[in-house]
GROMACS .gro file of C-alpha atoms in nm:
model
  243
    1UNK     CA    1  -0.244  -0.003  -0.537
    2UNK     CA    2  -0.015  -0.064  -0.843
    3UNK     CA    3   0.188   0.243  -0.735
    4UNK     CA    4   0.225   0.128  -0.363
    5UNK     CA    5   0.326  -0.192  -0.481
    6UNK     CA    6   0.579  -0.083  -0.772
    7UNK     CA    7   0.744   0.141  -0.453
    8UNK     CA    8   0.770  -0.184  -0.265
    9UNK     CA    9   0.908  -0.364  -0.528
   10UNK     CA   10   1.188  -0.142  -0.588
   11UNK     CA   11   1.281  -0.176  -0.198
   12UNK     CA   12   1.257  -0.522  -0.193
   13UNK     CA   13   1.469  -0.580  -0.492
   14UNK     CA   14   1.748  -0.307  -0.370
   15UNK     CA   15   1.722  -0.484  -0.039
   16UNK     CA   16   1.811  -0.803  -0.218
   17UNK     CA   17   2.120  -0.659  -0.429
   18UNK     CA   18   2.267  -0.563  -0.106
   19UNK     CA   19   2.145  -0.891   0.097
   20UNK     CA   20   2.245  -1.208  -0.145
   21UNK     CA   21   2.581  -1.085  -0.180
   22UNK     CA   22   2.617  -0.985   0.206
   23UNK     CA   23   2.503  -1.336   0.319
   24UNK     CA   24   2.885  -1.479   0.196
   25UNK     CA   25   3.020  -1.370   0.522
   26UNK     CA   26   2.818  -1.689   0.681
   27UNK     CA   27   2.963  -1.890   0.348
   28UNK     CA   28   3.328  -1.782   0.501
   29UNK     CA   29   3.273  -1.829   0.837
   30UNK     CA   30   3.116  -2.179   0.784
   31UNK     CA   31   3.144  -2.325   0.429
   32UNK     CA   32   3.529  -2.183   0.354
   33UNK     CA   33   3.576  -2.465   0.088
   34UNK     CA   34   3.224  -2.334  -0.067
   35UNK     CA   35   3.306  -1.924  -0.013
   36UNK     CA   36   3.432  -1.855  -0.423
   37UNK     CA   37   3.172  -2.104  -0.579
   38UNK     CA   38   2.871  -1.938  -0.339
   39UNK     CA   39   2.982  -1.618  -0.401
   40UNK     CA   40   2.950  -1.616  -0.781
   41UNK     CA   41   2.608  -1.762  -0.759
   42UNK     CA   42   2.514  -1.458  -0.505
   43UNK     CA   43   2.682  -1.172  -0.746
   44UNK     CA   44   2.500  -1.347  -1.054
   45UNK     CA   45   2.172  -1.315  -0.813
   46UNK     CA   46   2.221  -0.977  -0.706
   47UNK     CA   47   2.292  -0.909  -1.087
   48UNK     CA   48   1.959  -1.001  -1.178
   49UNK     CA   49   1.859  -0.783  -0.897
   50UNK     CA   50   2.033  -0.494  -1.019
   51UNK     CA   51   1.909  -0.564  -1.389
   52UNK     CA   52   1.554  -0.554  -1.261
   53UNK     CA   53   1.570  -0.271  -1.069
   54UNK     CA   54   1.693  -0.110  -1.380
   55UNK     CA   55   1.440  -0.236  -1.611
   56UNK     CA   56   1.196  -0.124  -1.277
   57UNK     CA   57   1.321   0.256  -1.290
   58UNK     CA   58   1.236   0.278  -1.679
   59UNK     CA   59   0.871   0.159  -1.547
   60UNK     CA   60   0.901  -0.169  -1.765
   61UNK     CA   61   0.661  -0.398  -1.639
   62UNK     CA   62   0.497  -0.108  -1.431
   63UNK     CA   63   0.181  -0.183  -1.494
   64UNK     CA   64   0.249  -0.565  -1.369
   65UNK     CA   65   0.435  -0.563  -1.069
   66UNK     CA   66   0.427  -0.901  -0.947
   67UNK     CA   67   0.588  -1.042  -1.304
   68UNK     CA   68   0.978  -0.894  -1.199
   69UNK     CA   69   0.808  -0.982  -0.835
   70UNK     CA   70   0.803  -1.348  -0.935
   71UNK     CA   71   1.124  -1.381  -1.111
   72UNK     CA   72   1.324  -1.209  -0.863
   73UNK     CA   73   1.196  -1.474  -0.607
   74UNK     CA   74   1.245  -1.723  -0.855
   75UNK     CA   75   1.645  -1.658  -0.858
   76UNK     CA   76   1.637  -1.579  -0.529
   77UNK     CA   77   1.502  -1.921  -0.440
   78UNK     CA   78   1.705  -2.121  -0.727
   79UNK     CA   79   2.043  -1.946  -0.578
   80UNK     CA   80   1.977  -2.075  -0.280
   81UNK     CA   81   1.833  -2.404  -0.423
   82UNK     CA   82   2.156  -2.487  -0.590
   83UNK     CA   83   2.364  -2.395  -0.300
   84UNK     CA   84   2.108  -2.702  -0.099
   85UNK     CA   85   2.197  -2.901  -0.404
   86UNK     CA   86   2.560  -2.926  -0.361
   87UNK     CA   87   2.547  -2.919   0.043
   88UNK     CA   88   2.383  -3.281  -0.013
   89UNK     CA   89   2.033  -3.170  -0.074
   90UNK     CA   90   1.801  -3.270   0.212
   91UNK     CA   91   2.078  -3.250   0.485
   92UNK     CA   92   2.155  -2.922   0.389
   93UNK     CA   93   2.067  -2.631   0.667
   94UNK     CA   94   2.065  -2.380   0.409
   95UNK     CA   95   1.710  -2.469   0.308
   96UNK     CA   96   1.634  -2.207   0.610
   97UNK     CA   97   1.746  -1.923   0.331
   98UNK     CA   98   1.446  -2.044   0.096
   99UNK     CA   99   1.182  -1.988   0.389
  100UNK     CA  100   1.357  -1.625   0.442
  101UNK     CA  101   1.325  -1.526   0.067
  102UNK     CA  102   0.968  -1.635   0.078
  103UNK     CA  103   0.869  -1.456   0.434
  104UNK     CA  104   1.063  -1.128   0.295
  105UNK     CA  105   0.880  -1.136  -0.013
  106UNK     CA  106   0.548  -1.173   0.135
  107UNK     CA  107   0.616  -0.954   0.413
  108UNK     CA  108   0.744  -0.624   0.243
  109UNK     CA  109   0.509  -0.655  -0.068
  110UNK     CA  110   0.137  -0.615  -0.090
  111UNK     CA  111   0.051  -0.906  -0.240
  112UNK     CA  112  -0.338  -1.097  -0.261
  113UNK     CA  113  -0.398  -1.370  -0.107
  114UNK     CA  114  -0.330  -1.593  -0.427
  115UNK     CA  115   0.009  -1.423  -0.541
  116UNK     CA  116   0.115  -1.524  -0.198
  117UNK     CA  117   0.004  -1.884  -0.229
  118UNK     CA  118   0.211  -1.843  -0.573
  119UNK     CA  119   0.534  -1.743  -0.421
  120UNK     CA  120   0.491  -1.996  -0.160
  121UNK     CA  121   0.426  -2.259  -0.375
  122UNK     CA  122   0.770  -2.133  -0.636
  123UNK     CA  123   0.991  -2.134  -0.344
  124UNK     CA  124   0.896  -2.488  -0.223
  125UNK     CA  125   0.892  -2.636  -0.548
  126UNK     CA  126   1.263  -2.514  -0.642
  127UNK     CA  127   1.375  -2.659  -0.277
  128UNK     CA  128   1.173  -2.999  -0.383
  129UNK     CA  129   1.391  -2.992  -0.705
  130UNK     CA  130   1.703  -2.920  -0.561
  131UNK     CA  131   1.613  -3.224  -0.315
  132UNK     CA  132   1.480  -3.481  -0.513
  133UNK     CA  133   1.811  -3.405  -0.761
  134UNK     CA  134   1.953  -3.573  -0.538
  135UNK     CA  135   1.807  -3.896  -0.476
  136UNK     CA  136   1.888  -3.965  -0.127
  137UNK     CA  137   1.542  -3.961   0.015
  138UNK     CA  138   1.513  -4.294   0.214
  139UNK     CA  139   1.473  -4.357   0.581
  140UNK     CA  140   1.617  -4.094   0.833
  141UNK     CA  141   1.636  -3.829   0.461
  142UNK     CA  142   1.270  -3.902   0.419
  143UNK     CA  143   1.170  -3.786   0.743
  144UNK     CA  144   1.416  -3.472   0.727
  145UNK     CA  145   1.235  -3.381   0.421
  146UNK     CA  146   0.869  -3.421   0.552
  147UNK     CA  147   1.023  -3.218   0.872
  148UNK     CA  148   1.181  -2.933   0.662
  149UNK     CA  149   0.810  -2.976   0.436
  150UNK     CA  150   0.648  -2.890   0.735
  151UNK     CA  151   0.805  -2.593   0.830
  152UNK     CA  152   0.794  -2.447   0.486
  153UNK     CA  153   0.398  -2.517   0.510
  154UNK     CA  154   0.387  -2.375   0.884
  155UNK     CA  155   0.554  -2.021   0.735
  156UNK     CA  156   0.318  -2.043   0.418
  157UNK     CA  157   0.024  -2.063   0.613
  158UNK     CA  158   0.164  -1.801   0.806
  159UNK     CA  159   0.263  -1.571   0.521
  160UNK     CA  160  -0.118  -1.638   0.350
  161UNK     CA  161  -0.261  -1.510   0.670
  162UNK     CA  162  -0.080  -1.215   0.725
  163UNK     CA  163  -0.128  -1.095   0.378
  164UNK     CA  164  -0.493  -1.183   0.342
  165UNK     CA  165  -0.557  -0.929   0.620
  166UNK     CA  166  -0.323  -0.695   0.536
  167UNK     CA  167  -0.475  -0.690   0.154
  168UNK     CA  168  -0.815  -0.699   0.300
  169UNK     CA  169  -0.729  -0.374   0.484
  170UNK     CA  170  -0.605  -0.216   0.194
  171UNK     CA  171  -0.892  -0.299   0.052
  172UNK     CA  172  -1.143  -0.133   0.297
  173UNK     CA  173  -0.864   0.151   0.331
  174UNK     CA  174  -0.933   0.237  -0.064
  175UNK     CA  175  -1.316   0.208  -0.023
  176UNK     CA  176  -1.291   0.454   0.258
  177UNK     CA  177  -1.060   0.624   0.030
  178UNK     CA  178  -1.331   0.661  -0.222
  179UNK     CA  179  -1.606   0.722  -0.044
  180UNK     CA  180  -1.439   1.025   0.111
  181UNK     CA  181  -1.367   1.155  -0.258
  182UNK     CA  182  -1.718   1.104  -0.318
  183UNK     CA  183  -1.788   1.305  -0.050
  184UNK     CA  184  -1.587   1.564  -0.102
  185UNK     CA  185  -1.721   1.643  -0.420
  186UNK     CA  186  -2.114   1.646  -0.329
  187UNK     CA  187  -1.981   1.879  -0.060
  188UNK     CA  188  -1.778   2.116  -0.268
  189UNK     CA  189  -2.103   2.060  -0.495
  190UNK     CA  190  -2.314   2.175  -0.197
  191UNK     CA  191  -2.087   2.454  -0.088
  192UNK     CA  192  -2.090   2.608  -0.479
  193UNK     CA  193  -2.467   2.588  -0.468
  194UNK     CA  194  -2.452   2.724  -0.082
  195UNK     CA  195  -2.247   3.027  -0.191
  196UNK     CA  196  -2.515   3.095  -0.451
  197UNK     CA  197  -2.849   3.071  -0.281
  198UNK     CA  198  -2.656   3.264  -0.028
  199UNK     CA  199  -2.590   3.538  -0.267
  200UNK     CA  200  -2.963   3.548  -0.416
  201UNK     CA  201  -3.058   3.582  -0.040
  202UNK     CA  202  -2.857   3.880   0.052
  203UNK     CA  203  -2.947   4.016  -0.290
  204UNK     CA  204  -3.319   3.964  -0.215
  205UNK     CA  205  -3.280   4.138   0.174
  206UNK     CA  206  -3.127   4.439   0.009
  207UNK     CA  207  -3.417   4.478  -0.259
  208UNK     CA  208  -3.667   4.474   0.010
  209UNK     CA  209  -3.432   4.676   0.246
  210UNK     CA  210  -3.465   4.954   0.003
  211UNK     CA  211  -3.823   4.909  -0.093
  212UNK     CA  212  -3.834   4.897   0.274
  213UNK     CA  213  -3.631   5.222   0.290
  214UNK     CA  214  -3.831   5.418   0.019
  215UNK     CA  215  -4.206   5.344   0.139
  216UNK     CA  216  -4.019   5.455   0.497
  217UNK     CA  217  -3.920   5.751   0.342
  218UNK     CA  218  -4.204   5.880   0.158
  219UNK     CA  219  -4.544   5.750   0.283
  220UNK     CA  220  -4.759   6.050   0.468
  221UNK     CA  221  -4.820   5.877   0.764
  222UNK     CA  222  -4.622   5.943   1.029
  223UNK     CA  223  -4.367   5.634   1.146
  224UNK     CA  224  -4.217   5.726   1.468
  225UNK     CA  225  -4.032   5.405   1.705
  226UNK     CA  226  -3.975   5.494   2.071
  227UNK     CA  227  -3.881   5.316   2.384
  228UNK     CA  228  -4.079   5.211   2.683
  229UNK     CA  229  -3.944   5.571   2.834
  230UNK     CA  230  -4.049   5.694   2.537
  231UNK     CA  231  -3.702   5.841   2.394
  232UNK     CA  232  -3.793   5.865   2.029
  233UNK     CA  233  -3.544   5.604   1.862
  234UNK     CA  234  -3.646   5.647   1.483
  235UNK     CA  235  -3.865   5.872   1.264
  236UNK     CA  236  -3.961   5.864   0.888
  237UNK     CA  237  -3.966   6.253   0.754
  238UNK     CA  238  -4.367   6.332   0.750
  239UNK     CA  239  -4.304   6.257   1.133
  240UNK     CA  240  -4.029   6.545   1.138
  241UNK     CA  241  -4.226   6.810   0.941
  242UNK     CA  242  -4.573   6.773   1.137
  243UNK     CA  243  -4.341   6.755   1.475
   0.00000   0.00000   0.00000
């Protein structure tokens, strides 16, 4: 599980260098008088990225994935956040960027049900902050913000869902996972112990085959097999010297 999600990690946050900084072509096609300002809060975010990813390679923080998880979402969202900030807080469209970071996050890590709760819950509170900085919620603002609220809670709910199953699956996929190791041993187990009862039987048929073969061989009687034409098929020697 850790591995999985340390592999996922290291996608998401490479997806994220090369994302942030990629998203200033919408800054220059529709905020011009914003492109230099927004662009040196997306390099300082895909920075952090990179620094991460770094840290990532030379397994620091291996063992706890979701730690460089939660701070890369928490720049992520606080980029963003500042960009709603100076677009006039509530007004600002750009709160739809927050709701992708969270859905991205949730969707290409395997996180539990409560580390998604946690992500959702970081990325709305850093658009709440960025909002209420401004102190402009009243009338028409107000409602804005309870409309833009519910979304965000909509694509939570949504997120929490999807990663509930997809953890419980992973979940059932391991058990299976184990079981068949469990398996696998009682049979090699078995087969070991097959391969020597196996042996003590063959050994066993060819110790009576020859005691077989020697009383055959040597008793005075004579031993003589034929058919129902009676062609003689097999006979022991005392059948041979009295024939």
């Amino acid at each position: 599980e850790i591995d999985f999600f340390n592999r996922r990690l290291a996608l998401a946050l490479l997806l994220g260098a090369v994302l942030v900084p990629l998203f200033a072509v919408l800054d220059y096609v529709v905020l011009r008088s914003w492109f230099e300002q927004f662009l040196i809060l997306r390099l300082v975010c895909a920075g952090i990225f990179v620094v991460l990813l770094l840290l990532h390679r030379k397994n620091i923080g291996y063992n706890v994935p979701f730690i460089p998880n939660l701070l890369a979402t928490f720049f992520a969202a606080a980029t963003i956040g500042a960009m709603v900030f100076h677009l006039g807080g509530v007004t600002s469209t750009y709160y739809i960027g927050m709701i992708m970071v969270m859905i991205t996050c949730t969707a290409i890590l395997p996180l539990t049900t409560m580390q998604t709760v946690l992500i959702a819950a970081l990325v709305y509170l850093v658009y709440a902050v960025a909002v209420f900085m401004q102190f402009n919620l009243t009338g028409e603002n107000l409602a804005l913000f309870f409309t833009n609220s519910f979304f965000f809670f909509f694509f939570s709910v949504i997120a929490v869902v999807q990663n509930m199953k997809d953890h419980e699956a992973r979940s059932r996929e391991y058990l299976l996972r184990q079981d068949l190791d469990v398996k696998a041993d009682e049979l090699n187990k078995y087969a070991t112990n097959l391969e020597g009862i196996v042996r003590q039987r063959v050994k066993e048929l060819e110790e009576s085959e020859l005691r077989y073969r020697e009383l055959y061989d040597n008793i005075i009687d004579m031993v003589v097999l034929v058919d129902e034409q009676g062609q003689i098929l097999a006979a022991n020697p005392s059948f041979a010297e009295i024939a």
